[in-house]
Structure formats: C-alpha cells, structure tokens
Coordinates of C-alpha atoms in Angstrom, one line a residue:
X1 CA -84.6 20.7 96.3
X2 CA -81.5 18.5 94.8
X3 CA -82.9 14.2 95.0
X4 CA -80.2 12.2 96.2
X5 CA -79.7 10.0 93.4
X6 CA -80.6 6.7 95.7
X7 CA -83.7 7.7 95.6
X8 CA -84.9 8.0 92.2
X9 CA -85.1 4.9 90.2
X10 CA -82.4 3.2 88.3
X11 CA -83.0 2.7 84.7
X12 CA -80.7 0.7 82.6
X13 CA -80.2 0.1 79.1
X14 CA -78.3 -2.3 76.9
X15 CA -75.6 -0.4 74.8
X16 CA -74.3 -2.1 71.4
X17 CA -70.4 -1.0 72.2
X18 CA -70.9 0.2 76.2
X19 CA -72.4 -2.5 77.2
X20 CA -75.2 -2.1 80.1
X21 CA -75.5 2.0 81.5
X22 CA -77.5 2.5 84.6
X23 CA -78.6 5.9 84.8
X24 CA -81.4 8.0 86.8
X25 CA -85.3 8.7 85.8
X26 CA -85.0 12.3 86.9
X27 CA -88.3 13.8 85.3
X28 CA -91.8 11.5 84.4
X29 CA -90.2 11.0 80.9
X30 CA -86.5 12.0 81.0
X31 CA -83.6 9.2 82.0
X32 CA -80.2 11.1 82.5
X33 CA -77.1 9.3 82.5
X34 CA -74.3 11.2 84.9
X35 CA -70.6 10.6 84.8
X36 CA -69.7 9.0 81.9
X37 CA -65.9 9.3 81.6
X38 CA -65.2 9.9 77.9
X39 CA -61.5 10.6 78.5
X40 CA -58.2 9.1 80.2
X41 CA -55.6 11.8 81.3
X42 CA -52.4 9.7 82.3
X43 CA -50.3 12.7 84.1
X44 CA -50.3 16.5 84.3
X45 CA -50.5 18.6 80.9
X46 CA -50.5 15.1 78.8
X47 CA -53.0 14.9 75.9
X48 CA -56.1 13.1 77.0
X49 CA -57.1 10.2 75.3
X50 CA -60.7 8.5 74.6
X51 CA -61.6 6.0 77.2
X52 CA -63.8 2.9 76.5
X53 CA -65.1 1.0 79.4
X54 CA -68.1 -1.5 79.6
X55 CA -71.2 -1.5 82.4
X56 CA -71.5 1.6 83.5
X57 CA -72.7 3.0 86.9
X58 CA -73.9 6.2 85.3
X59 CA -76.1 7.3 88.4
X60 CA -73.6 9.7 90.3
X61 CA -72.0 13.4 89.0
X62 CA -68.5 12.5 87.7
X63 CA -65.9 14.7 89.5
X64 CA -65.6 18.2 88.3
X65 CA -62.4 19.2 86.7
X66 CA -59.9 21.3 89.6
X67 CA -61.0 25.3 89.5
X68 CA -61.2 27.8 92.7
X69 CA -63.2 26.7 95.3
X70 CA -65.3 30.2 94.8
X71 CA -66.4 28.9 91.5
X72 CA -69.9 27.8 91.7
X73 CA -71.0 30.6 94.1
X74 CA -69.7 33.3 92.2
X75 CA -71.7 32.4 89.4
X76 CA -74.7 31.8 91.1
X77 CA -74.0 35.3 92.8
X78 CA -74.1 36.8 89.4
X79 CA -76.6 35.1 87.8
X80 CA -78.6 36.8 91.4
X81 CA -80.9 33.5 92.1
X82 CA -79.0 31.0 93.8
X83 CA -80.1 27.0 93.2
X84 CA -79.5 24.1 95.1
X85 CA -76.4 22.0 94.2
X86 CA -74.8 18.7 94.7
X87 CA -71.4 18.3 96.8
X88 CA -69.1 17.1 93.9
X89 CA -65.4 16.2 94.4
X90 CA -62.5 17.9 92.1
X91 CA -60.6 15.4 91.1
X92 CA -57.5 16.7 88.2
X93 CA -56.8 13.4 86.0
X94 CA -60.5 12.0 86.1
X95 CA -62.5 14.9 85.6
X96 CA -63.5 14.0 81.5
X97 CA -67.2 13.2 82.0
X98 CA -69.9 14.0 80.6
X99 CA -73.7 14.0 81.3
X100 CA -76.3 12.3 78.7
X101 CA -80.2 13.1 79.1
X102 CA -82.7 11.3 77.0
X103 CA -86.1 10.9 76.4
X104 CA -87.6 7.8 78.8
X105 CA -86.9 4.6 76.3
X106 CA -85.0 6.7 73.4
X107 CA -82.1 4.4 73.7
X108 CA -83.1 1.2 70.8
X109 CA -85.4 3.3 69.1
X110 CA -85.7 3.3 65.3
X111 CA -86.0 7.0 64.6
X112 CA -82.5 8.2 66.1
X113 CA -83.0 12.1 67.8
X114 CA -81.2 15.4 67.4
X115 CA -78.0 15.5 69.7
X116 CA -77.6 18.9 71.5
X117 CA -74.1 19.1 72.8
X118 CA -73.3 21.9 75.6
X119 CA -69.5 23.7 76.4
X120 CA -70.0 25.7 79.9
X121 CA -68.1 28.7 80.2
X122 CA -66.6 30.2 83.0
X123 CA -63.8 32.1 81.7
X124 CA -62.0 28.6 80.9
X125 CA -61.4 28.7 84.8
X126 CA -64.6 27.7 86.5
X127 CA -67.4 25.4 85.2
X128 CA -68.8 21.6 86.0
X129 CA -71.0 19.9 84.3
X130 CA -72.8 19.0 87.5
X131 CA -73.7 22.5 88.2
X132 CA -77.2 22.7 88.8
X133 CA -78.3 25.3 86.5
X134 CA -76.5 23.3 83.1
X135 CA -79.0 20.3 84.0
X136 CA -80.6 19.5 80.9
X137 CA -83.1 17.5 82.0
X138 CA -86.3 19.8 81.9
X139 CA -84.9 21.1 78.3
X140 CA -85.4 17.4 77.3
X141 CA -88.9 16.9 78.7
X142 CA -89.8 20.1 77.5
X143 CA -88.6 19.3 74.3
X144 CA -90.0 15.8 74.0
X145 CA -93.9 17.8 75.5
X146 CA -93.5 19.5 72.1
X147 CA -93.5 16.4 69.4
X148 CA -89.6 17.4 69.0
X149 CA -87.8 15.0 71.5
X150 CA -83.7 15.7 71.9
X151 CA -80.8 14.2 73.4
X152 CA -78.8 16.4 75.3
X153 CA -75.2 16.0 76.5
X154 CA -73.0 18.4 78.7
X155 CA -69.3 18.1 79.8
X156 CA -66.3 18.9 81.7
X157 CA -63.1 20.5 80.1
X158 CA -59.9 20.8 82.3
X159 CA -59.4 24.7 83.5
X160 CA -57.4 27.0 84.2
X161 CA -53.8 26.3 83.9
X162 CA -54.2 22.5 84.6
X163 CA -56.0 23.1 81.1
X164 CA -54.9 26.0 79.1
X165 CA -51.0 27.2 80.5
X166 CA -48.4 27.0 77.8
X167 CA -44.7 28.0 76.7
X168 CA -43.1 26.9 73.6
X169 CA -40.0 27.3 75.2
X170 CA -40.8 24.8 77.7
X171 CA -42.8 22.6 75.3
X172 CA -45.5 23.0 77.4
X173 CA -48.4 23.5 73.8
X174 CA -51.5 24.0 76.1
X175 CA -55.0 24.2 74.9
X176 CA -55.6 20.9 76.4
X177 CA -59.2 22.2 77.9
X178 CA -59.9 22.4 73.7
X179 CA -58.5 19.0 72.8
X180 CA -60.5 17.5 75.6
X181 CA -63.9 18.6 73.8
X182 CA -62.9 17.9 70.3
X183 CA -62.2 14.3 72.2
X184 CA -65.6 14.6 73.8
X185 CA -67.3 15.1 70.2
X186 CA -65.4 11.8 68.9
X187 CA -67.1 10.1 72.2
X188 CA -70.3 11.3 71.6
X189 CA -70.4 10.3 67.8
X190 CA -69.3 6.8 68.4
X191 CA -71.2 5.8 70.7
X192 CA -74.6 8.3 71.4
X193 CA -76.8 6.4 68.5
X194 CA -76.8 3.5 71.7
X195 CA -78.2 6.1 73.8
X196 CA -80.9 7.2 70.6
X197 CA -79.0 9.9 69.5
X198 CA -78.4 10.6 65.9
X199 CA -74.4 11.1 65.5
X200 CA -75.2 13.0 61.9
X201 CA -76.8 15.8 63.7
X202 CA -75.4 17.3 66.3
X203 CA -75.6 21.0 67.6
X204 CA -72.9 22.1 69.5
X205 CA -74.0 24.7 72.3
X206 CA -71.6 27.2 73.8
X207 CA -72.4 29.7 76.3
X208 CA -69.6 32.7 77.0
X209 CA -65.9 30.9 77.3
X210 CA -67.8 28.1 75.7
X211 CA -68.8 29.8 73.0
X212 CA -65.0 30.7 72.2
X213 CA -64.3 27.0 72.0
X214 CA -66.5 25.9 69.6
X215 CA -66.2 28.9 67.5
X216 CA -62.4 27.7 67.1
X217 CA -63.1 24.0 66.9
X218 CA -65.2 25.3 63.5
X219 CA -61.5 25.3 61.4
X220 CA -60.8 21.7 62.1
X221 CA -59.7 19.4 59.6
X222 CA -62.3 17.0 60.7
X223 CA -66.3 17.3 61.4
X224 CA -67.1 17.4 64.6
X225 CA -71.1 19.4 64.3
X226 CA -73.5 19.8 61.9
X227 CA -75.0 23.4 63.9
X228 CA -73.3 25.6 66.0
X229 CA -75.1 28.0 68.5
X230 CA -72.1 30.2 70.2
X231 CA -74.5 32.2 73.0
X232 CA -72.4 35.3 74.4
X233 CA -69.3 34.5 73.4
X234 CA -66.5 33.6 70.3
X235 CA -63.2 33.0 70.0
X236 CA -62.7 36.5 68.7
X237 CA -63.2 37.4 72.3
X238 CA -60.1 36.2 73.7
X239 CA -58.2 37.1 71.8
X240 CA -55.7 33.6 70.4
X241 CA -52.6 34.1 72.5
X242 CA -49.2 34.1 70.6
X243 CA -45.7 32.6 71.7
X244 CA -45.0 36.0 73.7
X245 CA -47.9 36.5 75.5
X246 CA -47.8 32.6 76.2
X247 CA -44.3 33.2 77.8
X248 CA -45.4 36.5 80.1
X249 CA -48.6 34.6 81.5
X250 CA -45.7 31.4 81.8
X251 CA -43.5 33.6 84.2
X252 CA -46.1 35.5 86.0
X253 CA -47.8 32.2 87.1
X254 CA -44.4 31.2 88.5
X255 CA -43.6 34.0 90.1
X256 CA -47.1 34.0 92.2
X257 CA -46.4 30.6 93.0
X258 CA -42.5 31.1 94.0
X259 CA -41.5 28.8 91.6
X260 CA -39.4 28.4 88.8
X261 CA -40.6 29.3 84.9
X262 CA -40.0 25.8 84.0
X263 CA -42.5 23.1 82.8
X264 CA -40.8 20.4 85.7
X265 CA -41.6 23.3 88.6
X266 CA -45.1 23.5 87.4
X267 CA -45.7 19.6 87.4
X268 CA -44.3 19.5 91.1
X269 CA -46.9 21.7 92.4
X270 CA -50.0 20.1 94.1
X271 CA -53.6 21.0 92.1
X272 CA -55.1 22.8 95.5
X273 CA -52.0 25.5 95.1
X274 CA -52.1 25.5 91.1
X275 CA -56.0 26.2 91.4
X276 CA -56.2 28.3 94.8
X277 CA -53.5 30.7 94.9
X278 CA -53.2 31.8 91.3
X279 CA -55.8 34.5 90.1
X280 CA -58.8 33.8 87.8
X281 CA -56.2 34.4 85.2
X282 CA -57.6 34.1 81.4
X283 CA -54.9 31.4 80.1
X284 CA -57.0 31.0 77.0
X285 CA -56.9 29.3 73.3
X286 CA -53.6 29.9 71.7
X287 CA -51.8 29.1 68.6
X288 CA -49.7 26.0 69.0
X289 CA -48.9 24.6 65.4
X290 CA -50.6 22.0 65.7
X291 CA -55.0 22.4 66.8
X292 CA -54.6 25.4 66.3
X293 CA -52.2 26.8 63.2
X294 CA -53.5 29.9 63.3
X295 CA -55.2 32.9 65.6
X296 CA -58.6 33.2 64.6
X297 CA -58.9 37.0 63.6
X298 CA -61.3 39.1 62.9
X299 CA -60.1 39.0 59.1
X300 CA -60.3 35.2 59.4
X301 CA -64.0 34.8 60.2
X302 CA -65.1 37.1 57.6
X303 CA -63.5 35.7 54.6
X304 CA -66.9 33.1 54.1
X305 CA -64.8 30.1 54.2
X306 CA -66.6 26.9 53.1
X307 CA -67.4 24.8 56.4
X308 CA -68.0 21.6 57.0
X309 CA -70.6 23.3 59.9
X310 CA -73.9 23.9 57.9
X311 CA -75.7 26.3 60.1
X312 CA -75.2 29.1 62.7
X313 CA -77.6 30.3 65.1
X314 CA -75.5 33.0 67.3
X315 CA -76.6 35.8 70.2
X316 CA -75.9 38.4 72.5
X317 CA -77.1 39.3 75.3
X318 CA -78.2 43.3 75.4
X319 CA -75.6 43.9 78.4
X320 CA -73.2 40.6 77.9
X321 CA -70.4 42.6 79.1
X322 CA -72.2 42.7 82.8
X323 CA -69.3 40.0 83.3
X324 CA -66.3 42.4 82.5
X325 CA -68.1 45.1 84.7
X326 CA -68.4 43.1 88.0
X327 CA -65.1 44.4 89.1
X328 CA -66.1 48.4 88.4
X329 CA -68.9 48.5 90.9
X330 CA -67.9 49.8 93.8
X331 CA -65.7 52.4 91.9
X332 CA -68.0 53.9 89.5
X333 CA -67.3 57.2 90.1
X334 CA -63.7 56.8 89.6
X335 CA -63.9 54.9 86.3
X336 CA -66.6 57.3 84.8
X337 CA -63.6 60.0 84.9
X338 CA -61.0 58.2 83.7
X339 CA -62.9 57.0 80.5
X340 CA -63.3 60.0 78.7
X341 CA -59.4 60.6 78.5
X342 CA -58.2 56.8 78.6
X343 CA -60.1 56.2 74.7
X344 CA -58.7 60.1 73.7
X345 CA -55.2 58.7 74.6
X346 CA -55.7 55.0 73.8
X347 CA -57.7 55.6 70.2
X348 CA -57.5 59.6 69.5
X349 CA -59.1 59.3 66.3
X350 CA -62.1 58.0 67.2
X351 CA -62.2 58.9 71.1
X352 CA -65.0 61.8 70.3
X353 CA -67.4 59.4 68.2
X354 CA -67.3 56.7 70.9
X355 CA -67.6 59.8 73.9
X356 CA -70.9 61.0 72.3
X357 CA -72.4 58.0 70.8
X358 CA -72.4 56.5 74.3
X359 CA -73.1 59.7 76.0
X360 CA -70.0 59.4 78.2
X361 CA -68.8 62.3 80.5
X362 CA -66.7 62.6 83.5
X363 CA -70.1 64.2 85.5
X364 CA -72.0 61.0 84.7
X365 CA -74.2 59.7 87.6
X366 CA -73.8 56.0 87.9
X367 CA -76.4 54.8 86.9
X368 CA -75.4 56.7 83.9
X369 CA -71.8 55.0 83.8
X370 CA -73.2 51.7 85.0
X371 CA -75.1 52.1 81.4
X372 CA -72.5 53.4 79.2
X373 CA -69.6 51.5 80.6
X374 CA -71.6 48.1 80.0
X375 CA -73.0 49.5 77.0
X376 CA -70.0 50.1 75.0
X377 CA -68.0 46.7 76.0
X378 CA -71.5 45.0 75.0
X379 CA -71.4 46.3 71.5
X380 CA -67.9 45.5 71.3
X381 CA -68.8 41.7 72.2
X382 CA -71.1 42.3 69.3
X383 CA -68.6 43.4 66.7
X384 CA -66.9 39.7 66.9
X385 CA -70.7 38.3 66.7
X386 CA -70.9 40.3 63.3
X387 CA -68.1 39.3 61.9
X388 CA -69.2 35.3 62.1
X389 CA -72.5 36.1 60.6
X390 CA -70.6 38.1 57.8
X391 CA -68.3 35.2 57.3
X392 CA -70.3 32.5 57.3
X393 CA -70.3 30.9 53.8
X394 CA -73.9 30.4 53.4
X395 CA -77.5 31.5 54.2
X396 CA -77.9 29.4 57.3
X397 CA -77.4 32.3 59.5
X398 CA -79.1 33.3 62.4
X399 CA -78.9 35.8 65.1
X400 CA -81.2 36.5 68.4
X401 CA -80.9 39.2 71.2
X402 CA -81.8 38.3 74.7
X403 CA -82.9 41.7 76.3
X404 CA -84.8 39.8 79.5
X405 CA -84.1 42.1 81.9
X406 CA -82.6 40.4 84.9
X407 CA -85.9 40.1 87.6
X408 CA -83.5 39.2 90.6
X409 CA -82.5 41.4 93.5
X410 CA -78.9 42.7 93.1
X411 CA -76.8 44.8 91.2
X412 CA -77.5 44.1 87.9
X413 CA -81.3 43.8 88.4
X414 CA -82.9 45.4 85.3
X415 CA -80.2 44.5 82.9
X416 CA -80.5 41.4 80.2
X417 CA -76.6 40.2 82.1
X418 CA -74.4 37.6 80.6
X419 CA -75.7 33.7 80.8
X420 CA -79.0 34.5 82.2
X421 CA -80.2 33.2 78.7
X422 CA -78.9 29.9 79.4
X423 CA -80.3 29.6 83.7
X424 CA -83.9 31.0 81.0
X425 CA -83.2 27.9 78.2
X426 CA -82.7 25.1 80.4
X427 CA -85.9 25.7 82.0
X428 CA -84.6 25.0 86.0
X429 CA -85.4 28.8 87.5
X430 CA -89.1 28.3 85.9
X431 CA -90.1 28.1 89.5
X432 CA -88.6 31.5 90.3
X433 CA -89.8 33.3 86.9
X434 CA -93.2 35.5 86.4
X435 CA -95.7 33.4 84.1
X436 CA -94.0 36.1 80.9
X437 CA -91.0 35.2 81.9
X438 CA -91.5 31.3 82.0
X439 CA -92.9 31.5 78.0
X440 CA -90.0 33.5 77.3
X441 CA -87.4 31.0 78.7
X442 CA -90.0 28.4 77.1
X443 CA -89.6 30.3 73.6
X444 CA -86.1 30.7 73.7
X445 CA -86.2 26.7 74.4
X446 CA -88.6 25.5 71.6
X447 CA -86.3 28.3 68.8
X448 CA -83.1 26.0 69.6
X449 CA -84.9 22.6 69.7
X450 CA -86.4 24.2 66.2
X451 CA -83.1 25.0 65.0
X452 CA -82.0 21.3 65.7
X453 CA -84.8 19.7 63.4
X454 CA -84.3 22.1 60.8
X455 CA -86.8 25.0 61.8
X456 CA -85.2 28.2 61.2
X457 CA -85.5 30.5 64.2
X458 CA -86.2 33.2 62.2
X459 CA -85.2 34.8 58.4
X460 CA -81.6 34.6 57.8
X461 CA -79.5 37.2 59.3
X462 CA -78.3 39.8 56.2
X463 CA -75.3 42.7 56.0
X464 CA -77.6 44.7 55.0
X465 CA -79.3 46.4 58.5
X466 CA -82.7 47.3 57.0
X467 CA -83.3 44.0 56.0
X468 CA -83.1 42.3 59.0
X469 CA -85.4 40.6 61.0
X470 CA -83.8 38.9 64.4
X471 CA -85.2 37.2 66.7
X472 CA -86.1 38.8 70.1
X473 CA -86.7 37.8 73.5
X474 CA -87.6 40.5 75.3
X475 CA -88.1 44.0 74.9
X476 CA -84.7 46.0 72.9
X477 CA -83.6 49.0 73.9
X478 CA -83.0 51.2 71.5
X479 CA -79.2 51.5 70.3
X480 CA -79.1 49.3 66.5
X481 CA -77.4 53.1 65.3
X482 CA -75.1 52.7 68.1
X483 CA -73.7 49.7 67.6
X484 CA -73.4 50.1 63.5
X485 CA -71.1 52.8 64.7
X486 CA -68.9 50.8 67.0
X487 CA -68.5 48.3 64.1
X488 CA -67.6 50.9 61.7
X489 CA -65.0 52.0 64.1
X490 CA -64.1 48.2 64.6
X491 CA -63.8 48.4 61.0
X492 CA -61.2 51.1 60.2
X493 CA -59.5 51.0 63.8
X494 CA -59.6 47.0 63.4
X495 CA -61.6 44.7 65.8
X496 CA -58.3 43.3 68.0
X497 CA -56.9 47.0 68.8
X498 CA -60.5 48.1 69.4
X499 CA -61.1 45.1 71.7
X500 CA -58.1 45.3 73.3
X501 CA -58.3 49.0 74.4
X502 CA -61.7 47.9 76.2
X503 CA -60.5 45.1 77.8
X504 CA -57.5 47.2 79.1
X505 CA -59.5 49.4 80.3
X506 CA -62.0 46.7 82.0
X507 CA -59.2 44.8 83.2
X508 CA -56.4 47.4 83.7
X509 CA -54.6 48.6 87.2

C-alpha cells in the first residue's frame, strides 16, 4: 500500500547549491527527494529554462504533465497487474520536476556514486515520474544490499501536443519534450553531486518512447551521459517526422478540435481539451533544424560515428510489439485473413519470404495469428536495435533479451510483453511474483547495476550470429533464424520502408 508522505520520517540534507533539501525515508536504507523542479516554462510551446531554487521541500510528488485521464489505468491494464497510486494533479507549466532516490547518508560522501537516470515511456503522450511501477526506491535498496550503491533519478517531460506538436509554417519547432529531457540532464550534471551522485558517471535508461528520446540524444554535441540503456525502443521506431508529416498532423489535430490550423489557435485551446479531446496520436520527434538537424535513420546509426557516450546495453522483450497489437485482439480473425494480401501488395518481392518465415495464412487460429503477428512486429522492432549495435563505434556494446512470460491473468498472459522488463527491474511487483521470477527480477537489476559499475553484463555483441552470447532473462524461444531473415529483408528493402509497412498494417484503417 502507498504510505502517505506525512507518515514517513523526514530527512534533510545541506546541499551546497540548493540549500536545505528535505526528503523522505522510504525504505530503511533509502531516502527519496520528490518533485524537485528542474525547469521553468513560461507559456505553452515555449522552451524550458533550467530552474534554480533554494531550500526545497521534496516530500511530495510534483505535478504530472497533462495527459489523457486513462493513461495510468491503461498502462496497469497492459502490465496486467495493478499497483496503488497516489493522486497527483496535472499542471501544464509546472510539471517539469524530478525525483532523486539515494542510499541513506549518500549526500556529502567522499565517494560519489554512479547515477541512473530513467526516462519513462508512454508513446510520448502519457507517463509520469510518480507512477508507482517507476518508483526506484527498491532498486536503490537492492543496489546498496549488493555493495554497489547507486543514485537514481526519474523525471517528467511534456507530453502529447503540449510537448511535441510542430508546424514549420507556424514557426512551431516541436521537440519540447526532448528539450525538457536535455535540460533535466543539465540540471542533474549541475546538482547531483550534492545528493551523493557522480555527474561524470551517468547512465541513461530509457524505456519504449523514453528509449526513442535517449537514443536521439546520442547525436547532440554536448555530452549528456556516459552510458546508455535503451530498453524496448529506439529513435528509429518513430520515425523522425519531416516538415510534410508535421504539417499533416498539425492540420489533423486542428480539425479534430474544430479550430483554425494556426499556432495562436492552439495556444488558446484549454489544456483539458488539448489532452482529452484528441486521440493518442504519435507526434514524436522531428527534424527542426536546431535540436535535431537531421533525421535519425538506419543508415545514419549504422555508420559507427564516434560518440561521447562510451557504452551501450540495449535489448528487447520477446514480444515487445504486444503494445502495438492490443487494438487487434478483438479482430484477430479479420486481420489474419488480411495480412497475406496486405504483404503481397506492400512488399511484393519479399511477401512470400515473410509469409513462409512467420507461417502466416488465412486459416490461422486466433492463437496462431496472435503469435505470428506479434513475432513479426517484434522482429521489426529488433532490427532497429541491431542497427544501433552494428553502428556502435567501439566494442563496449551489449545485448539482452527478456523472455519472461507475463505471469498475470489477461489476454497477454504467457507473452514477454512490452514494458514487462521495467516492471521487473524496479522490483515493485516482487510481492506478486513467483520465487523464480523474483530471482530473474533481481538478476536483471544486478546486471544493470553492474554495468553502471563497469562490470560487463555479458560478452560484447558481435555481428557474427554464431559468435554471440547475449544475456537472456527467461527461456528464449526459437527464432534467431527468423530474426536474421527479417534483418536481411530490412537491409534489402530499407528499414524505414519495412517499418512503415508494418505500422501501416497495425495502425491503419
């Protein structure tokens, strides 16, 4: 059960730049500082600026960024296991806050600790640092118990149209959410040492859409983090929107709201209408000539460009694309009959290879259709992951595969579903996991903690499939040959085209 902040012991630290900062003792060995404002936003569609303050009450969650009201319930429904959550209000201009979780007494230590910065997922339209399955207290406690203490941070960034709407014609650059994350890293570099963290040893952990942000930041000029862990997503999955796509989405949203397609009209719409009366349309990252001067493409990321980021530990869940097919569950009979014809029309040269590799047919059972459709989309996910591994400029590249079946009742029970690894990593579901799965959750956490401490989680990834010894959580199903086939097709047809074809099928009419 969630324990009220007023019932927990308050703990204060004398921070060299922030003054007295008061947090909470949330575990016997863990202190948490909540809702620290890292940036200020003066108006809608304005870039944030780093926020400075003194003497901070960090005993309560900060406001969430505005989003659809069903965001958290839907995420819990997708995980198929709920957790109690505190009631946290939205606030458009005051939601850029972060939480810092430390071992007890870390502040002022002569030995600064590695820092883990988590950027949540949610399609860039839902998510908050106060959501209970993102709470880092148990992970920090586990790290301390293993003799490898860490400092952990999670943060909010602007979502939906507020964070990502763009229109070059209207002078609206978009990417506000990405700029928020950059500003958060700048704040962390400036202030984390006062909480016991090492600003020179930061690991960025992104999940799903959060992974798309942190991988996109790899091409910034200014170093932001030492290591990166993209979990279940990359910037290739979006993909980056060009000016034409941005204008189309801008005009479409204006039509849905019944307003003129102008920046001024969007500025006047209430934030409630902007978040509750528009669909969860993926606006996403886009080329803006400033923050992102060019699109991240499979060709770009495979070029082995030198990077200030030193190491990558990247991975996928065996059914990561489960997030994409949730909307198809009620019509599997229909879509299984449509898929062969769709592939033959969209990819005539490669359709037979795909159909044979994934055993796609019009007379598949619902279970067979779910497996085939999910596996195909997941393998397209995995191609993007491999592109980052192929293009990593040094040998410090590691790959994991999460294959633990979702243990909880629901339509995706038995599948290694999207975001399940995060549910395991932060140890917040251990009370409803079997002993075997608790051990896997701890092993996953230990591998990431070790990575932060310069302990390789496994052998470096190699482009030769026969020489790979990737890190596996759970029992892997057969499918490596299948994954190599889809990688081969992606190289021939182009990853962006293959991904676009699959997105068109899953999200089309």
